[in-house]
CSV table of C-alpha atoms and ligand atoms in Angstrom, one decimal:
chain,number,residue,atom,x,y,z
A,1,MET,CA,115.1,56.0,66.0
A,2,ALA,CA,112.0,54.9,64.0
A,3,GLU,CA,114.0,52.0,62.6
A,4,GLU,CA,114.9,50.8,66.1
A,5,ARG,CA,111.3,50.9,67.1
A,6,GLN,CA,110.3,48.8,64.0
A,7,THR,CA,112.9,46.2,64.9
A,8,LEU,CA,111.6,46.0,68.5
A,9,LEU,CA,108.0,45.7,67.2
A,10,ARG,CA,109.1,42.8,64.9
A,11,GLU,CA,110.7,41.0,67.8
A,12,LEU,CA,107.4,40.8,69.7
A,13,PRO,CA,106.1,37.3,69.5
A,14,ALA,CA,102.8,36.3,67.8
A,15,VAL,CA,100.0,35.6,70.3
A,16,ASP,CA,99.8,32.0,69.0
A,17,LYS,CA,103.4,31.4,69.9
A,18,LEU,CA,102.8,32.7,73.5
A,19,LEU,CA,99.7,30.5,73.8
A,20,ARG,CA,101.8,27.3,73.1
A,21,LEU,CA,104.3,28.0,75.9
A,22,PRO,CA,104.0,25.5,78.8
A,23,VAL,CA,103.4,28.3,81.3
A,24,THR,CA,100.6,29.7,79.2
A,25,VAL,CA,99.0,26.3,78.9
A,26,GLU,CA,98.9,26.3,82.7
A,27,LEU,CA,97.3,29.7,82.7
A,28,GLN,CA,94.6,28.4,80.3
A,29,ALA,CA,93.9,25.5,82.6
A,30,GLU,CA,93.3,28.0,85.4
A,31,TYR,CA,91.6,30.9,83.6
A,32,GLY,CA,90.2,29.4,80.4
A,33,ARG,CA,91.4,29.9,76.9
A,34,SER,CA,89.3,32.9,76.0
A,35,LEU,CA,90.4,35.0,79.0
A,36,THR,CA,94.0,34.0,78.6
A,37,LEU,CA,94.0,35.0,75.0
A,38,GLU,CA,92.4,38.4,75.8
A,39,ALA,CA,95.1,38.9,78.5
A,40,LEU,CA,97.9,38.1,76.1
A,41,ARG,CA,96.5,40.4,73.4
A,42,THR,CA,96.1,43.2,75.9
A,43,VAL,CA,99.6,42.9,77.2
A,44,LEU,CA,101.1,42.7,73.6
A,45,GLU,CA,99.1,45.8,72.6
A,46,ALA,CA,100.3,47.7,75.7
A,47,THR,CA,103.9,46.7,74.9
A,48,ARG,CA,103.4,47.8,71.3
A,49,GLN,CA,102.2,51.2,72.3
A,50,ALA,CA,105.0,51.6,74.8
A,51,ILE,CA,107.6,50.9,72.1
A,52,LEU,CA,105.9,53.3,69.7
A,53,GLN,CA,105.9,56.0,72.3
A,54,GLY,CA,109.5,55.3,73.1
A,55,SER,CA,108.9,54.4,76.8
A,56,ARG,CA,110.1,50.8,76.1
A,57,THR,CA,113.5,50.5,74.5
A,58,GLU,CA,114.2,46.8,74.7
A,59,ALA,CA,112.1,43.8,73.7
A,60,PRO,CA,110.4,42.1,76.7
A,61,THR,CA,111.2,38.4,77.3
A,62,HIS,CA,108.3,35.9,76.7
A,63,ALA,CA,108.4,35.1,80.4
A,64,LEU,CA,107.8,38.8,81.2
A,65,LEU,CA,104.9,39.0,78.8
A,66,VAL,CA,103.2,36.0,80.2
A,67,GLN,CA,103.8,37.2,83.8
A,68,ALA,CA,102.1,40.5,82.9
A,69,ALA,CA,99.2,38.5,81.4
A,70,HIS,CA,98.9,36.6,84.6
A,71,GLU,CA,98.8,39.8,86.6
A,72,TRP,CA,96.0,41.1,84.3
A,73,LEU,CA,94.0,37.9,84.9
A,74,LYS,CA,94.4,38.0,88.6
A,75,ALA,CA,93.3,41.6,88.8
A,76,LEU,CA,90.3,40.9,86.6
A,77,LEU,CA,89.1,38.1,88.9
A,78,LEU,CA,89.9,39.8,92.2
A,79,PRO,CA,86.6,39.9,94.1
A,80,THR,CA,85.2,43.4,94.6
A,81,LEU,CA,83.4,42.4,97.8
A,82,ARG,CA,86.4,41.9,100.1
A,83,PRO,CA,86.9,41.6,103.8
A,84,VAL,CA,88.1,44.8,105.5
A,85,ILE,CA,89.3,45.6,109.0
A,86,ASN,CA,87.0,48.1,110.7
A,87,ALA,CA,89.1,50.1,113.1
A,88,SER,CA,86.7,53.1,112.8
A,89,GLY,CA,84.8,52.4,116.0
A,90,VAL,CA,81.5,52.5,114.3
A,91,ILE,CA,79.9,49.2,115.3
A,92,VAL,CA,76.9,48.9,112.8
A,93,HIS,CA,78.7,50.4,109.8
A,94,THR,CA,76.3,50.3,106.9
A,95,ASN,CA,78.9,50.8,104.2
A,96,LEU,CA,81.0,48.0,105.7
A,97,GLY,CA,78.1,45.5,105.7
A,98,ARG,CA,76.5,46.3,109.1
A,99,ALA,CA,76.6,43.3,111.5
A,100,PRO,CA,79.3,40.6,111.2
A,101,LEU,CA,77.6,37.3,112.0
A,102,SER,CA,78.1,34.9,114.9
A,103,LEU,CA,80.0,31.7,114.3
A,104,ALA,CA,76.7,29.7,114.7
A,105,ALA,CA,75.0,31.8,112.1
A,106,ILE,CA,77.9,31.3,109.7
A,107,GLN,CA,77.8,27.5,110.3
A,108,ALA,CA,74.0,27.5,109.8
A,109,MET,CA,74.4,29.1,106.4
A,110,GLU,CA,77.0,26.7,105.4
A,111,THR,CA,74.9,23.7,106.4
A,112,ALA,CA,71.8,25.2,104.6
A,113,VAL,CA,73.6,25.6,101.3
A,114,SER,CA,76.0,22.7,101.2
A,115,ALA,CA,73.2,20.2,100.3
A,116,TYR,CA,69.5,20.3,99.7
A,117,ALA,CA,67.5,21.6,102.7
A,118,THR,CA,64.0,21.7,104.1
A,119,LEU,CA,63.5,25.2,102.9
A,120,GLU,CA,59.9,24.6,101.8
A,121,TYR,CA,59.4,20.9,102.6
A,122,ASP,CA,57.5,19.4,105.4
A,123,LEU,CA,59.3,16.2,106.4
A,124,GLU,CA,56.3,14.8,108.4
A,125,ALA,CA,53.8,15.2,105.7
A,126,GLY,CA,56.2,14.6,102.8
A,127,GLN,CA,54.9,17.6,101.0
A,128,ARG,CA,55.4,21.3,100.4
A,129,GLY,CA,55.9,23.3,103.6
A,130,SER,CA,56.4,27.0,104.3
A,131,ARG,CA,59.8,28.8,104.2
A,132,SER,CA,58.6,31.4,106.7
A,133,LEU,CA,58.3,28.7,109.4
A,134,HIS,CA,62.0,28.6,110.1
A,135,ALA,CA,62.3,31.9,112.0
A,136,GLU,CA,58.7,32.4,112.9
A,137,ALA,CA,58.4,30.2,115.9
A,138,LEU,CA,61.6,31.6,117.4
A,139,LEU,CA,60.3,35.2,116.8
A,140,ARG,CA,57.0,34.5,118.4
A,141,ARG,CA,58.6,33.1,121.5
A,142,LEU,CA,61.3,35.7,121.8
A,143,LEU,CA,59.0,38.7,121.2
A,144,GLN,CA,55.9,37.2,122.9
A,145,THR,CA,53.9,38.1,119.8
A,146,GLU,CA,51.1,36.3,118.0
A,147,ALA,CA,52.8,36.1,114.6
A,148,ALA,CA,55.8,37.0,112.5
A,149,THR,CA,57.2,36.9,109.0
A,150,VAL,CA,60.4,37.8,107.2
A,151,ALA,CA,61.2,39.9,104.2
A,152,ASN,CA,64.7,40.5,102.6
A,153,ASN,CA,65.2,43.9,104.3
A,154,ASN,CA,63.3,46.4,106.5
A,155,ALA,CA,62.7,48.8,103.6
A,156,ALA,CA,60.8,45.9,101.9
A,157,ALA,CA,59.1,45.1,105.1
A,158,VAL,CA,57.6,48.6,105.4
A,159,LEU,CA,56.6,48.6,101.8
A,160,LEU,CA,55.0,45.2,102.1
A,161,MET,CA,53.2,46.2,105.4
A,162,LEU,CA,51.7,49.4,103.9
A,163,SER,CA,50.8,47.7,100.6
A,164,ALA,CA,49.1,44.8,102.2
A,165,LEU,CA,47.2,46.6,105.0
A,166,CYS,CA,46.6,50.2,103.7
A,167,GLN,CA,46.6,50.3,99.9
A,168,GLY,CA,44.3,52.9,98.5
A,169,ARG,CA,43.6,54.5,101.9
A,170,GLU,CA,45.0,57.1,104.1
A,171,VAL,CA,47.9,56.7,106.6
A,172,ILE,CA,48.6,59.4,109.2
A,173,ILE,CA,52.2,60.2,110.1
A,174,SER,CA,53.8,63.0,112.2
A,175,ARG,CA,55.8,65.6,110.2
A,176,GLY,CA,58.7,64.9,112.6
A,177,GLN,CA,59.0,61.4,111.3
A,178,LEU,CA,59.1,62.0,107.5
A,179,VAL,CA,62.8,61.2,107.6
A,180,GLU,CA,65.3,60.0,105.1
A,181,ILE,CA,67.4,57.1,106.2
A,182,GLY,CA,70.8,56.3,104.5
A,183,GLY,CA,70.7,54.7,101.0
A,184,GLY,CA,67.7,56.7,99.8
A,185,PHE,CA,65.1,55.2,102.0
A,186,ARG,CA,62.6,58.1,102.5
A,187,VAL,CA,59.6,57.4,104.6
A,188,PRO,CA,57.2,59.5,102.4
A,189,ASP,CA,58.5,57.9,99.2
A,190,VAL,CA,58.0,54.4,100.5
A,191,MET,CA,54.5,55.4,101.6
A,192,HIS,CA,53.8,56.7,98.1
A,193,GLN,CA,55.1,53.6,96.5
A,194,SER,CA,52.9,51.4,98.5
A,195,GLY,CA,49.8,53.2,97.2
A,196,VAL,CA,48.7,54.8,100.4
A,197,ARG,CA,47.8,58.5,100.8
A,198,LEU,CA,50.1,60.1,103.2
A,199,VAL,CA,48.4,62.5,105.7
A,200,GLU,CA,51.0,64.6,107.5
A,201,VAL,CA,50.1,66.0,110.9
A,202,GLY,CA,51.8,68.2,113.5
A,203,THR,CA,55.1,70.1,113.0
A,204,THR,CA,58.7,69.0,112.7
A,205,ASN,CA,59.4,69.3,116.4
A,206,ARG,CA,55.9,68.9,118.0
A,207,THR,CA,53.0,66.6,117.2
A,208,HIS,CA,50.2,66.0,119.7
A,209,LEU,CA,47.6,63.3,120.1
A,210,ARG,CA,44.9,65.8,119.1
A,211,ASP,CA,46.7,66.4,115.7
A,212,TYR,CA,46.3,62.7,114.9
A,213,GLU,CA,42.7,62.6,116.1
A,214,ALA,CA,41.8,65.6,113.9
A,215,ALA,CA,43.1,63.9,110.8
A,216,ILE,CA,41.1,60.7,111.2
A,217,ASN,CA,38.2,60.2,108.7
A,218,GLU,CA,36.4,57.3,107.0
A,219,ASN,CA,39.3,56.8,104.6
A,220,THR,CA,41.9,56.4,107.3
A,221,ALA,CA,43.5,52.9,107.5
A,222,ALA,CA,46.3,53.4,110.0
A,223,ILE,CA,48.7,55.6,112.0
A,224,LEU,CA,52.3,55.0,111.1
A,225,VAL,CA,55.1,55.7,113.6
A,226,ALA,CA,58.6,55.6,112.2
A,227,HIS,CA,61.8,55.6,114.3
A,228,HIS,CA,63.7,58.8,113.7
A,229,SER,CA,66.7,56.7,112.9
A,230,ASN,CA,69.9,58.5,112.4
A,231,PHE,CA,68.6,62.0,113.3
A,232,LYS,CA,67.5,63.6,116.5
A,233,ILE,CA,65.3,66.5,117.4
A,234,ILE,CA,66.3,68.1,120.6
A,235,GLY,CA,64.8,71.0,122.7
A,236,PHE,CA,61.1,72.0,122.4
A,237,THR,CA,59.7,68.6,121.2
A,238,ALA,CA,56.7,66.5,121.8
A,239,GLU,CA,55.3,63.2,120.5
A,240,PRO,CA,52.6,61.1,121.9
A,241,GLU,CA,53.5,57.8,123.6
A,242,LEU,CA,53.0,54.6,121.5
A,243,ALA,CA,50.4,53.4,124.0
A,244,GLU,CA,48.4,56.6,123.6
A,245,LEU,CA,48.5,56.3,119.8
A,246,ALA,CA,47.4,52.6,120.1
A,247,GLU,CA,44.4,53.6,122.2
A,248,LEU,CA,43.5,56.3,119.8
A,249,ALA,CA,43.9,54.0,116.7
A,250,HIS,CA,42.0,51.2,118.2
A,251,ARG,CA,39.1,53.4,119.4
A,252,HIS,CA,38.7,54.4,115.7
A,253,HIS,CA,39.2,50.8,114.4
A,254,LEU,CA,42.5,51.8,112.8
A,255,LEU,CA,45.8,50.0,112.8
A,256,LEU,CA,48.9,51.3,114.6
A,257,LEU,CA,52.0,50.4,112.5
A,258,TYR,CA,55.5,50.9,113.9
A,259,ASP,CA,58.7,51.0,111.8
A,260,GLN,CA,61.0,50.4,114.8
A,261,GLY,CA,64.0,50.1,112.5
A,262,SER,CA,67.0,49.2,114.6
A,263,GLY,CA,65.8,45.8,115.9
A,264,ALA,CA,67.0,46.4,119.5
A,265,ILE,CA,65.8,43.4,121.6
A,266,LEU,CA,68.3,44.0,124.4
A,267,ASP,CA,68.3,47.2,126.4
A,268,THR,CA,71.1,49.5,125.3
A,269,ALA,CA,70.9,51.3,128.6
A,270,ARG,CA,72.4,48.3,130.3
A,271,TYR,CA,75.7,49.2,128.5
A,272,GLY,CA,75.9,52.8,129.5
A,273,LEU,CA,74.2,54.0,126.4
A,274,ALA,CA,70.9,56.0,126.0
A,275,HIS,CA,67.8,53.7,125.9
A,276,GLU,CA,67.1,52.7,122.3
A,277,PRO,CA,63.4,52.0,121.8
A,278,MET,CA,62.9,48.2,121.8
A,279,VAL,CA,60.8,46.0,119.6
A,280,GLN,CA,59.1,44.4,122.7
A,281,GLU,CA,58.1,47.9,123.9
A,282,GLY,CA,56.4,48.6,120.6
A,283,LEU,CA,54.4,45.3,120.8
A,284,ALA,CA,53.6,45.8,124.5
A,285,ALA,CA,52.3,49.3,123.8
A,286,GLY,CA,49.7,47.8,121.5
A,287,CYS,CA,51.2,48.3,118.0
A,288,ASP,CA,49.5,46.0,115.5
A,289,VAL,CA,52.6,45.4,113.4
A,290,VAL,CA,56.2,46.3,114.2
A,291,THR,CA,59.0,46.1,111.5
A,292,PHE,CA,62.7,46.1,112.0
A,293,SER,CA,66.0,45.2,110.3
A,294,GLY,CA,67.9,41.9,110.9
A,295,ASP,CA,71.4,43.4,110.4
A,296,LYS,CA,71.4,46.4,112.7
A,297,LEU,CA,71.1,45.9,116.5
A,298,LEU,CA,69.7,42.4,116.1
A,299,GLY,CA,73.2,41.5,114.9
A,300,GLY,CA,72.0,39.0,112.2
A,301,PRO,CA,71.8,38.8,108.4
A,302,GLN,CA,70.1,41.4,106.2
A,303,ALA,CA,66.4,40.9,106.7
A,304,GLY,CA,63.2,42.8,107.4
A,305,ILE,CA,61.1,41.3,110.2
A,306,LEU,CA,57.4,41.9,110.6
A,307,CYS,CA,55.7,40.9,113.8
A,308,GLY,CA,52.4,41.5,115.6
A,309,ARG,CA,48.8,40.6,115.4
A,310,ALA,CA,48.0,37.2,113.7
A,311,ASP,CA,45.3,38.6,111.3
A,312,ALA,CA,47.5,41.5,110.1
A,313,ILE,CA,50.6,39.2,109.6
A,314,ALA,CA,48.4,36.7,107.7
A,315,GLN,CA,47.1,39.4,105.4
A,316,ILE,CA,50.7,40.5,104.8
A,317,LYS,CA,51.8,37.0,103.9
A,318,ARG,CA,49.0,36.7,101.4
A,319,HIS,CA,50.0,39.9,99.5
A,320,PRO,CA,51.7,39.3,96.1
A,321,LEU,CA,54.6,41.6,97.1
A,322,ALA,CA,55.5,39.1,99.9
A,323,ARG,CA,56.7,36.7,97.2
A,324,ALA,CA,58.8,39.4,95.5
A,325,VAL,CA,60.6,40.4,98.7
A,326,ARG,CA,60.9,37.0,100.3
A,327,PRO,CA,64.2,36.1,102.1
A,328,ASP,CA,66.5,33.3,100.8
A,329,LYS,CA,67.7,30.2,102.7
A,330,LEU,CA,71.0,31.8,103.7
A,331,CYS,CA,69.2,34.6,105.4
A,332,LEU,CA,66.7,32.3,107.1
A,333,ALA,CA,69.4,30.0,108.4
A,334,ALA,CA,71.5,32.8,109.8
A,335,LEU,CA,68.5,34.6,111.3
A,336,ALA,CA,67.3,31.4,113.1
A,337,ALA,CA,70.8,30.9,114.6
A,338,THR,CA,71.0,34.6,115.6
A,339,LEU,CA,67.5,34.5,117.3
A,340,SER,CA,68.6,31.3,119.2
A,341,HIS,CA,71.4,33.3,120.9
A,342,TYR,CA,68.7,35.6,122.4
A,343,LEU,CA,66.5,32.7,123.5
A,344,THR,CA,69.4,31.0,125.3
A,345,GLU,CA,70.5,34.3,126.8
A,346,GLN,CA,73.9,34.2,125.0
A,347,ALA,CA,73.5,37.2,122.7
A,348,GLU,CA,76.3,39.1,124.5
A,349,GLU,CA,78.7,36.2,124.3
A,350,GLN,CA,77.9,35.0,120.8
A,351,ILE,CA,76.8,38.0,118.6
A,352,PRO,CA,79.7,40.1,117.5
A,353,ILE,CA,78.0,43.5,117.7
A,354,TRP,CA,76.8,42.8,121.2
A,355,GLN,CA,80.3,41.7,122.2
A,356,MET,CA,81.5,45.0,120.8
A,357,ILE,CA,78.8,47.0,122.7
A,358,ALA,CA,79.6,45.1,125.9
A,359,TYR,CA,83.4,45.3,125.5
A,360,PRO,CA,84.6,46.6,128.9
A,361,LEU,CA,86.6,49.8,128.9
A,362,VAL,CA,89.4,48.2,130.9
A,363,ARG,CA,89.9,45.5,128.3
A,364,LEU,CA,89.8,48.0,125.5
A,365,GLY,CA,92.6,49.9,127.3
A,366,GLU,CA,94.6,46.7,127.6
A,367,THR,CA,94.2,45.9,123.9
A,368,ALA,CA,95.1,49.4,122.9
A,369,ASP,CA,98.2,49.3,125.1
A,370,THR,CA,99.3,46.0,123.6
A,371,TRP,CA,98.8,47.3,120.0
A,372,ALA,CA,100.7,50.5,120.8
A,373,ALA,CA,103.6,48.6,122.3
A,374,ARG,CA,103.8,46.3,119.3
A,375,LEU,CA,103.8,49.3,116.9
A,376,GLN,CA,106.4,51.2,119.0
A,377,GLU,CA,108.7,48.2,118.7
A,378,GLN,CA,108.7,48.9,115.0
A,379,GLY,CA,109.6,52.5,115.6
A,380,ILE,CA,106.1,53.9,115.1
A,381,PRO,CA,105.1,56.7,117.5
A,382,ALA,CA,101.9,55.1,118.7
A,383,THR,CA,100.2,56.4,121.9
A,384,VAL,CA,97.0,55.5,123.6
A,385,ILE,CA,94.3,58.1,124.2
A,386,ASP,CA,90.7,58.4,125.4
A,387,GLY,CA,88.1,58.6,122.7
A,388,VAL,CA,84.6,57.4,121.7
A,389,SER,CA,83.0,54.7,119.6
A,390,THR,CA,79.5,54.9,118.1
A,391,VAL,CA,76.8,52.3,117.6
A,392,GLY,CA,75.8,53.5,114.1
A,393,GLY,CA,73.1,51.9,111.9
A,394,GLY,CA,70.6,54.6,112.4
A,395,SER,CA,70.2,53.8,116.1
A,396,LEU,CA,71.0,56.1,119.0
A,397,PRO,CA,72.0,59.2,117.0
A,398,GLY,CA,74.7,61.2,118.8
A,399,ALA,CA,75.2,58.5,121.4
A,400,THR,CA,78.8,57.5,122.0
A,401,MET,CA,80.6,55.0,124.2
A,402,PRO,CA,84.0,55.7,125.9
A,403,THR,CA,86.9,53.8,124.4
A,404,ARG,CA,90.7,53.7,124.3
A,405,LEU,CA,92.3,54.5,120.9
A,406,VAL,CA,95.7,53.9,119.4
A,407,ALA,CA,96.8,57.3,118.0
A,408,ILE,CA,99.5,57.7,115.5
A,409,ALA,CA,100.6,61.3,114.7
A,410,HIS,CA,102.0,61.7,111.2
A,411,PRO,CA,102.5,64.7,108.8
A,412,GLN,CA,100.6,62.9,106.0
A,413,VAL,CA,97.7,61.1,107.7
A,414,THR,CA,95.3,61.5,104.8
A,415,GLU,CA,97.8,59.8,102.5
A,416,LEU,CA,98.4,57.0,105.1
A,417,ALA,CA,94.7,56.4,105.5
A,418,ALA,CA,94.4,56.1,101.7
A,419,ARG,CA,97.3,53.6,101.6
A,420,LEU,CA,95.7,51.6,104.5
A,421,ARG,CA,92.5,51.4,102.4
A,422,ARG,CA,94.5,50.0,99.5
A,423,ALA,CA,96.2,47.3,101.5
A,424,ALA,CA,95.7,43.6,100.8
A,425,THR,CA,93.3,43.5,103.7
A,426,PRO,CA,92.1,47.1,103.8
A,427,VAL,CA,92.1,48.9,107.1
A,428,ILE,CA,89.4,51.6,107.7
A,429,VAL,CA,90.5,54.2,110.3
A,430,ARG,CA,89.5,57.5,111.6
A,431,ILE,CA,91.5,60.7,111.3
A,432,GLN,CA,91.4,63.5,113.9
A,433,ASP,CA,93.7,66.4,114.5
A,434,GLY,CA,96.5,65.1,112.3
A,435,ARG,CA,96.4,61.7,113.9
A,436,LEU,CA,95.4,58.3,112.7
A,437,LEU,CA,93.1,56.6,115.2
A,438,LEU,CA,92.5,52.9,115.6
A,439,ASP,CA,89.6,51.7,117.8
A,440,PRO,CA,90.0,48.2,119.1
A,441,ARG,CA,86.2,47.9,119.8
A,442,THR,CA,85.3,47.1,116.2
A,443,VAL,CA,88.3,45.0,115.1
A,444,MET,CA,87.4,41.3,114.9
A,445,PRO,CA,89.8,39.4,117.2
A,446,PHE,CA,91.0,37.2,114.4
A,447,GLN,CA,92.0,40.2,112.4
A,448,THR,CA,94.4,41.6,115.0
A,449,GLU,CA,97.6,40.2,113.5
A,450,SER,CA,96.7,41.3,110.1
A,451,LEU,CA,95.9,44.8,111.3
A,452,LEU,CA,99.2,45.2,113.2
A,453,ARG,CA,101.2,43.8,110.2
A,454,THR,CA,99.4,46.2,107.7
A,455,VAL,CA,99.7,49.3,109.9
A,456,GLY,CA,103.4,48.4,110.7
A,457,THR,CA,104.3,48.0,107.0
A,458,ILE,CA,102.5,51.1,105.7
A,459,VAL,CA,103.3,53.5,108.5
A,460,CYS,CA,106.9,52.5,108.6
A,461,PRO,CA,107.9,51.2,105.1
A,462,GLU,CA,111.5,50.7,106.0
A,463,ASN,CA,110.4,47.8,108.3
A,464,VAL,CA,109.5,45.7,105.4
A,465,ILE,CA,112.1,42.9,105.0
B,1,PLP,C1,67.3,51.1,108.8
B,1,PLP,C2,65.9,51.5,108.7
B,1,PLP,C3,65.1,51.2,107.6
B,1,PLP,C4,65.7,50.5,106.4
B,1,PLP,O1,66.0,49.1,106.8
B,1,PLP,P1,66.9,48.2,105.8
B,1,PLP,O2,67.0,46.9,106.6
B,1,PLP,O3,68.2,48.9,105.7
B,1,PLP,O4,66.2,48.1,104.6
B,1,PLP,C5,63.8,51.6,107.7
B,1,PLP,N1,63.3,52.3,108.7
B,1,PLP,C6,64.0,52.6,109.8
B,1,PLP,C7,63.4,53.3,110.9
B,1,PLP,C8,65.4,52.2,109.9
B,1,PLP,O5,66.1,52.5,110.9
């Protein structure tokens, strides 16, 4: 026994010998000498262990060893940031990257990074320009506001706004708005980090104008209003209108700052949803600065947008933190392209998340019927049922939109969902009542064939040829 193992071990080739094989030379050209060497050593060591433990009883061929090394190299370099198919019906899915971009936004990014660009260069003057110019003019026009600037996300925008405008002073906020948004963004923590003293007023469910007024003193810099985001207080509730707060703030020479969050610029009520507070409403109500995300309901790249009064925005731009949280050229290119869709009234046609929100129920039904028929042809018991999609991204908590779902009943749905997640192009599904649910609303049209192929193969393995 032990002798056989020793013989097998002696038959294993030296790593140098493997390195000289023509196939390995090819591997080195593709992956570099150092990684290839590490791959071969790893494979040889694993084989040695397998022989010693008795789980391998014959010597592997050289070809087999090199093939294993190739697999190791491929796995090592497989990107961890991979495309997935979102069949969950959650439109702005934070864990899946929020908003997919429009074609124009993708092309704008490609153009901006394929060569040098006018990121901070004024072509007329032949000298240094400002990177914040690129989206600003569009934002001013679109939102009918005096000024705007961009940070790399909305958490940074809020931090920057408070640091630049209120550092060392008091900021009043309702207890009902001291919320935590996904990913550890807690309104009170951000306020603390920006060096302002937080003054809480009112109660969790009810805060009145007089509560704010009673908290104002000579150290007060601003009133902050934060969108409740992904949570909702229902029942016995009260909060003053933004316009009332603006009047109160301005009467006391204070700022009214509004973290609107979702970036809704179109009215969600037009699509049968509840009305999500809009950026324009905040500005019209008299807020001095409004901040929001670029990749939630705006449907653009990750960004934090600050807009409002010219003097406040100018002060924000001058603060040292502005440099630390500035957006890059990819972001600015995609943001400008996304904003153009709104200006030309083509948001619903061009921006994926608005296409999804506006997807007519009849067409969702037709798509679901087609998918179910295709799956049935492969012997999969797919049916079409009524269900709901959600907007997600911290907007419209609890609000749903009617949809048509492809439902697949199966005794091991949890196992199936796990295998779908592990597919070459992973599919993210919902599970309910022992059924696997696919919502056509959030599946990008170009991913349809890949989705049906993956579901067909995994749900019905005997179909694989
Ligand atoms: C989403 C959200 C944030 C955080 O924005 P990011 O762009 O994710 O950094 C902050 N405030 C509110 C109200 C939000 O909804």
